mmCIF file of C-alpha atoms in Angstrom:
data_model
loop_
_atom_site.group_PDB
_atom_site.id
_atom_site.type_symbol
_atom_site.label_atom_id
_atom_site.label_comp_id
_atom_site.label_asym_id
_atom_site.label_seq_id
_atom_site.Cartn_x
_atom_site.Cartn_y
_atom_site.Cartn_z
ATOM 1 C CA MET A 128 -0.265 -0.173 -0.538
ATOM 2 C CA ALA A 129 2.655 2.093 1.172
ATOM 3 C CA ASN A 130 4.643 1.613 -2.510
ATOM 4 C CA ILE A 131 1.115 2.878 -4.484
ATOM 5 C CA LEU A 132 0.634 6.236 -2.155
ATOM 6 C CA THR A 133 4.403 6.993 -2.725
ATOM 7 C CA HIS A 134 3.975 5.880 -6.632
ATOM 8 C CA ASP A 135 0.902 8.809 -6.244
ATOM 9 C CA GLY A 136 3.227 10.890 -5.287
ATOM 10 C CA TYR A 137 2.470 11.446 -1.574
ATOM 11 C CA SER A 138 5.569 11.046 0.718
ATOM 12 C CA VAL A 139 4.907 7.950 2.906
ATOM 13 C CA ALA A 140 6.595 7.068 6.310
ATOM 14 C CA VAL A 141 5.917 4.356 7.507
ATOM 15 C CA VAL A 142 6.098 4.432 11.392
ATOM 16 C CA GLN A 143 7.152 1.808 13.847
ATOM 17 C CA GLU A 144 5.804 1.531 17.152
ATOM 18 C CA PRO A 145 7.699 -0.378 20.295
ATOM 19 C CA GLU A 146 4.012 -0.943 21.255
ATOM 20 C CA THR A 147 5.917 -0.805 24.582
ATOM 21 C CA SER A 148 2.786 1.229 26.132
ATOM 22 C CA LEU A 149 0.927 3.728 24.506
ATOM 23 C CA ALA A 150 2.189 6.979 26.129
ATOM 24 C CA GLU A 151 5.606 5.982 24.185
ATOM 25 C CA ASP A 152 3.847 4.959 20.453
ATOM 26 C CA VAL A 153 2.294 8.096 20.004
ATOM 27 C CA LYS A 154 6.116 10.028 20.951
ATOM 28 C CA VAL A 155 6.672 7.812 18.063
ATOM 29 C CA THR A 156 4.414 8.981 15.400
ATOM 30 C CA THR A 157 4.448 11.980 16.723
ATOM 31 C CA ARG A 158 8.118 12.723 15.509
ATOM 32 C CA ALA A 159 6.978 11.129 12.288
ATOM 33 C CA ILE A 160 4.904 14.024 11.612
ATOM 34 C CA ASN A 161 6.935 16.593 12.990
ATOM 35 C CA ALA A 162 9.672 15.360 10.626
ATOM 36 C CA PHE A 163 7.572 16.315 7.259
ATOM 37 C CA ASP A 164 7.183 19.985 6.021
ATOM 38 C CA GLY A 165 3.245 20.463 5.419
ATOM 39 C CA LYS A 166 0.547 18.827 7.072
ATOM 40 C CA SER A 167 0.017 15.106 7.208
ATOM 41 C CA ILE A 168 -2.867 11.892 6.821
ATOM 42 C CA LEU A 169 -2.400 9.786 10.109
ATOM 43 C CA VAL A 170 -3.732 6.460 9.069
ATOM 44 C CA GLY A 171 -3.811 3.753 12.257
ATOM 45 C CA HIS A 172 -4.492 0.386 11.345
ATOM 46 C CA SER A 173 -6.001 -2.037 14.472
ATOM 47 C CA TYR A 174 -4.148 -0.813 17.814
ATOM 48 C CA GLY A 175 -2.711 1.368 15.659
ATOM 49 C CA GLY A 176 -6.208 3.883 16.193
ATOM 50 C CA MET A 177 -5.517 4.391 19.497
ATOM 51 C CA VAL A 178 -2.332 6.027 19.201
ATOM 52 C CA ILE A 179 -3.830 8.495 15.610
ATOM 53 C CA THR A 180 -6.583 9.128 18.128
ATOM 54 C CA GLU A 181 -4.084 10.755 20.502
ATOM 55 C CA ALA A 182 -0.995 11.607 18.344
ATOM 56 C CA GLY A 183 -3.544 13.123 15.848
ATOM 57 C CA VAL A 184 -4.611 16.742 18.009
ATOM 58 C CA ASN A 185 -1.014 17.779 16.776
ATOM 59 C CA PRO A 186 -2.016 20.690 14.837
ATOM 60 C CA LYS A 187 0.418 19.387 11.110
ATOM 61 C CA VAL A 188 -2.028 16.494 10.779
ATOM 62 C CA ALA A 189 -4.990 17.618 8.167
ATOM 63 C CA GLY A 190 -7.089 14.406 9.380
ATOM 64 C CA LEU A 191 -7.203 10.914 10.562
ATOM 65 C CA VAL A 192 -8.176 7.433 8.808
ATOM 66 C CA TYR A 193 -9.455 4.048 10.787
ATOM 67 C CA VAL A 194 -8.351 0.995 9.041
ATOM 68 C CA SER A 195 -10.050 -2.415 10.732
ATOM 69 C CA ALA A 196 -9.083 0.468 13.538
ATOM 70 C CA PHE A 197 -10.024 1.320 17.229
ATOM 71 C CA GLN A 198 -11.931 4.973 17.815
ATOM 72 C CA PRO A 199 -11.757 5.779 21.089
ATOM 73 C CA GLU A 200 -13.345 9.065 23.148
ATOM 74 C CA VAL A 201 -11.591 9.963 25.674
ATOM 75 C CA GLY A 202 -11.035 7.833 28.726
ATOM 76 C CA GLU A 203 -11.738 4.793 26.176
ATOM 77 C CA SER A 204 -9.547 1.953 26.279
ATOM 78 C CA LEU A 205 -9.110 -0.537 23.747
ATOM 79 C CA LEU A 206 -9.948 -3.345 26.315
ATOM 80 C CA ASN A 207 -12.945 -1.815 27.144
ATOM 81 C CA LEU A 208 -14.113 -1.159 23.708
ATOM 82 C CA VAL A 209 -13.135 -4.877 23.048
ATOM 83 C CA LYS A 210 -15.243 -6.183 26.525
ATOM 84 C CA LYS A 211 -18.117 -3.868 24.941
ATOM 85 C CA THR A 212 -18.201 -5.909 21.808
ATOM 86 C CA PRO A 213 -15.964 -9.396 22.159
ATOM 87 C CA PRO A 214 -14.327 -9.785 18.435
ATOM 88 C CA VAL A 215 -15.527 -13.581 16.462
ATOM 89 C CA GLY A 216 -12.128 -15.078 17.083
ATOM 90 C CA ASP A 217 -10.514 -15.583 19.886
ATOM 91 C CA SER A 218 -6.652 -16.054 19.147
ATOM 92 C CA ILE A 219 -5.186 -13.331 21.050
ATOM 93 C CA LYS A 220 -2.800 -14.467 23.759
ATOM 94 C CA ALA A 221 -0.514 -13.561 26.955
ATOM 95 C CA THR A 222 2.944 -14.602 27.627
ATOM 96 C CA ALA A 223 4.128 -14.957 31.034
ATOM 97 C CA ASP A 224 5.423 -11.752 31.347
ATOM 98 C CA GLY A 225 2.577 -9.637 29.878
ATOM 99 C CA TYR A 226 2.948 -9.738 26.185
ATOM 100 C CA LEU A 227 -0.236 -10.335 23.384
ATOM 101 C CA TYR A 228 0.025 -12.100 20.617
ATOM 102 C CA VAL A 229 -2.196 -13.765 17.997
ATOM 103 C CA ASP A 230 -1.740 -17.552 18.161
ATOM 104 C CA GLN A 231 -0.136 -18.956 15.282
ATOM 105 C CA ALA A 232 -2.307 -22.044 14.717
ATOM 106 C CA GLN A 233 -5.229 -19.649 14.086
ATOM 107 C CA PHE A 234 -3.507 -16.303 12.882
ATOM 108 C CA HIS A 235 -5.186 -17.296 8.817
ATOM 109 C CA ALA A 236 -8.762 -17.981 10.073
ATOM 110 C CA ASP A 237 -8.652 -15.238 12.601
ATOM 111 C CA PHE A 238 -6.436 -12.318 10.976
ATOM 112 C CA ALA A 239 -5.380 -12.673 7.702
ATOM 113 C CA ALA A 240 -7.949 -15.103 5.413
ATOM 114 C CA ASP A 241 -7.846 -13.059 2.711
ATOM 115 C CA VAL A 242 -4.366 -13.483 2.193
ATOM 116 C CA SER A 243 -2.100 -16.294 1.118
ATOM 117 C CA ALA A 244 -1.438 -19.598 3.108
ATOM 118 C CA ALA A 245 2.176 -18.836 2.431
ATOM 119 C CA GLU A 246 1.704 -15.101 3.605
ATOM 120 C CA ALA A 247 0.254 -15.369 6.320
ATOM 121 C CA SER A 248 2.284 -17.716 8.146
ATOM 122 C CA PHE A 249 5.377 -15.254 7.348
ATOM 123 C CA MET A 250 3.005 -12.702 9.057
ATOM 124 C CA ALA A 251 2.576 -14.971 11.872
ATOM 125 C CA ARG A 252 6.306 -15.454 12.574
ATOM 126 C CA SER A 253 7.490 -11.970 12.400
ATOM 127 C CA GLN A 254 4.252 -10.742 14.769
ATOM 128 C CA VAL A 255 5.222 -7.844 16.846
ATOM 129 C CA MET A 256 3.515 -8.465 20.538
ATOM 130 C CA PRO A 257 2.033 -5.434 22.226
ATOM 131 C CA ALA A 258 2.533 -4.965 26.154
ATOM 132 C CA VAL A 259 -1.063 -6.163 27.510
ATOM 133 C CA GLN A 260 -0.698 -2.204 29.404
ATOM 134 C CA THR A 261 -1.053 -1.302 25.823
ATOM 135 C CA ALA A 262 -4.210 -2.410 25.887
ATOM 136 C CA SER A 263 -5.778 -1.233 28.921
ATOM 137 C CA ALA A 264 -4.065 2.586 28.577
ATOM 138 C CA ALA A 265 -7.077 4.768 27.951
ATOM 139 C CA VAL A 266 -6.655 7.927 26.142
ATOM 140 C CA THR A 267 -6.911 11.312 27.223
ATOM 141 C CA GLN A 268 -7.764 13.210 23.716
ATOM 142 C CA ALA A 269 -9.550 12.470 20.730
ATOM 143 C CA ALA A 270 -8.672 14.338 17.345
ATOM 144 C CA TRP A 271 -11.370 12.810 15.706
ATOM 145 C CA LYS A 272 -13.648 15.103 17.466
ATOM 146 C CA THR A 273 -11.762 18.818 16.077
ATOM 147 C CA LYS A 274 -10.606 16.408 12.557
ATOM 148 C CA PRO A 275 -12.010 14.981 9.881
ATOM 149 C CA SER A 276 -11.487 11.035 9.538
ATOM 150 C CA TRP A 277 -12.178 8.359 7.867
ATOM 151 C CA ALA A 278 -12.884 4.048 8.575
ATOM 152 C CA VAL A 279 -12.645 1.775 6.133
ATOM 153 C CA ILE A 280 -15.003 -1.190 7.802
ATOM 154 C CA THR A 281 -13.522 -4.403 7.077
ATOM 155 C CA THR A 282 -16.671 -6.847 7.315
ATOM 156 C CA ALA A 283 -15.619 -10.161 7.716
ATOM 157 C CA ASP A 284 -13.337 -9.082 10.446
ATOM 158 C CA ARG A 285 -12.838 -11.582 13.302
ATOM 159 C CA THR A 286 -9.687 -9.714 15.451
ATOM 160 C CA VAL A 287 -12.155 -5.912 15.291
ATOM 161 C CA ASN A 288 -15.678 -6.837 15.286
ATOM 162 C CA PRO A 289 -17.065 -5.191 12.580
ATOM 163 C CA GLU A 290 -20.303 -3.615 14.779
ATOM 164 C CA LEU A 291 -17.996 -2.279 16.507
ATOM 165 C CA GLN A 292 -15.894 -0.805 14.272
ATOM 166 C CA ARG A 293 -19.498 0.997 12.714
ATOM 167 C CA PHE A 294 -20.174 2.049 16.261
ATOM 168 C CA MET A 295 -17.278 3.957 16.710
ATOM 169 C CA ALA A 296 -17.193 5.546 13.195
ATOM 170 C CA ALA A 297 -20.713 6.517 13.446
ATOM 171 C CA ARG A 298 -20.333 8.099 17.001
ATOM 172 C CA ALA A 299 -16.973 9.778 15.260
ATOM 173 C CA GLY A 300 -18.947 10.845 12.141
ATOM 174 C CA SER A 301 -16.159 9.579 10.201
ATOM 175 C CA LYS A 302 -16.743 8.699 6.571
ATOM 176 C CA VAL A 303 -17.428 5.282 5.848
ATOM 177 C CA VAL A 304 -16.163 2.303 3.560
ATOM 178 C CA GLU A 305 -16.958 -0.854 3.865
ATOM 179 C CA ILE A 306 -14.325 -3.549 2.409
ATOM 180 C CA ASN A 307 -15.375 -7.433 2.726
ATOM 181 C CA GLY A 308 -12.440 -8.395 4.200
ATOM 182 C CA SER A 309 -10.341 -9.572 7.137
ATOM 183 C CA HIS A 310 -8.199 -8.179 9.679
ATOM 184 C CA ALA A 311 -5.518 -7.457 7.428
ATOM 185 C CA ALA A 312 -6.950 -5.575 4.499
ATOM 186 C CA PHE A 313 -4.316 -3.059 4.177
ATOM 187 C CA ILE A 314 -2.340 -6.437 2.440
ATOM 188 C CA ALA A 315 -5.314 -7.856 0.987
ATOM 189 C CA HIS A 316 -6.870 -5.253 -0.091
ATOM 190 C CA PRO A 317 -4.273 -2.659 -0.595
ATOM 191 C CA ALA A 318 -5.709 -0.256 -3.557
ATOM 192 C CA ASP A 319 -8.798 -0.002 -1.926
ATOM 193 C CA VAL A 320 -7.122 1.444 2.042
ATOM 194 C CA ALA A 321 -4.996 3.054 -0.375
ATOM 195 C CA LYS A 322 -7.677 5.048 -2.645
ATOM 196 C CA VAL A 323 -9.721 6.207 0.816
ATOM 197 C CA ILE A 324 -6.388 8.022 1.861
ATOM 198 C CA GLU A 325 -6.312 9.616 -0.541
ATOM 199 C CA ARG A 326 -9.545 10.938 -1.107
ATOM 200 C CA ALA A 327 -9.141 11.989 2.867
ATOM 201 C CA ALA A 328 -5.600 13.780 1.622
ATOM 202 C CA GLU A 329 -7.840 16.027 -1.090
ATOM 203 C CA GLN A 330 -10.767 16.192 1.118
ATOM 204 C CA ALA A 331 -8.931 17.397 4.057
ATOM 205 C CA ASP A 332 -6.362 19.706 1.680
ATOM 206 C CA GLN A 333 -10.034 21.223 0.783
ATOM 207 C CA GLN A 334 -11.157 22.198 4.478
#
């Protein structure tokens, strides 16, 4: 997807969040925002939606795109939202020392059903394990209250319940595009997701 956006003339940064805490991930994202001249569109996938909701208050952010993502209100954590509307799948596990991961045996079915088995296997083996505390940390600011937002809802998602995605997007007043895809739709349907991001960049620039 980054290649599509770059080909179409956009400057792209793929932020490598440490996922040790929400505060640290926001700090790393803010550093990337400030490295660009001009304004940016923040794109968050899954837990990344928590990060862009907080980091997006930066005045250099023009808009937000949520892809199969959590879109919290102030005071909400990822854990609050999951308990509100649990996912279909049950593949998230915790290590003894407090980190989360997707069970490799269930990864293809629950996380990336529309990705090839070989690619899903590699994704499962190379996944970053977020600290449990990232799931329990509440956001203190919600950028979607003051910035335009878009939401890509993945209707076959077994990791973030599609009904939860719809609820959060409606609450935020996000412009919604639904894709019949898994939680990994940004990999399985990159052109569709890139189209939403480019539309966001064009429309945010006009506001």
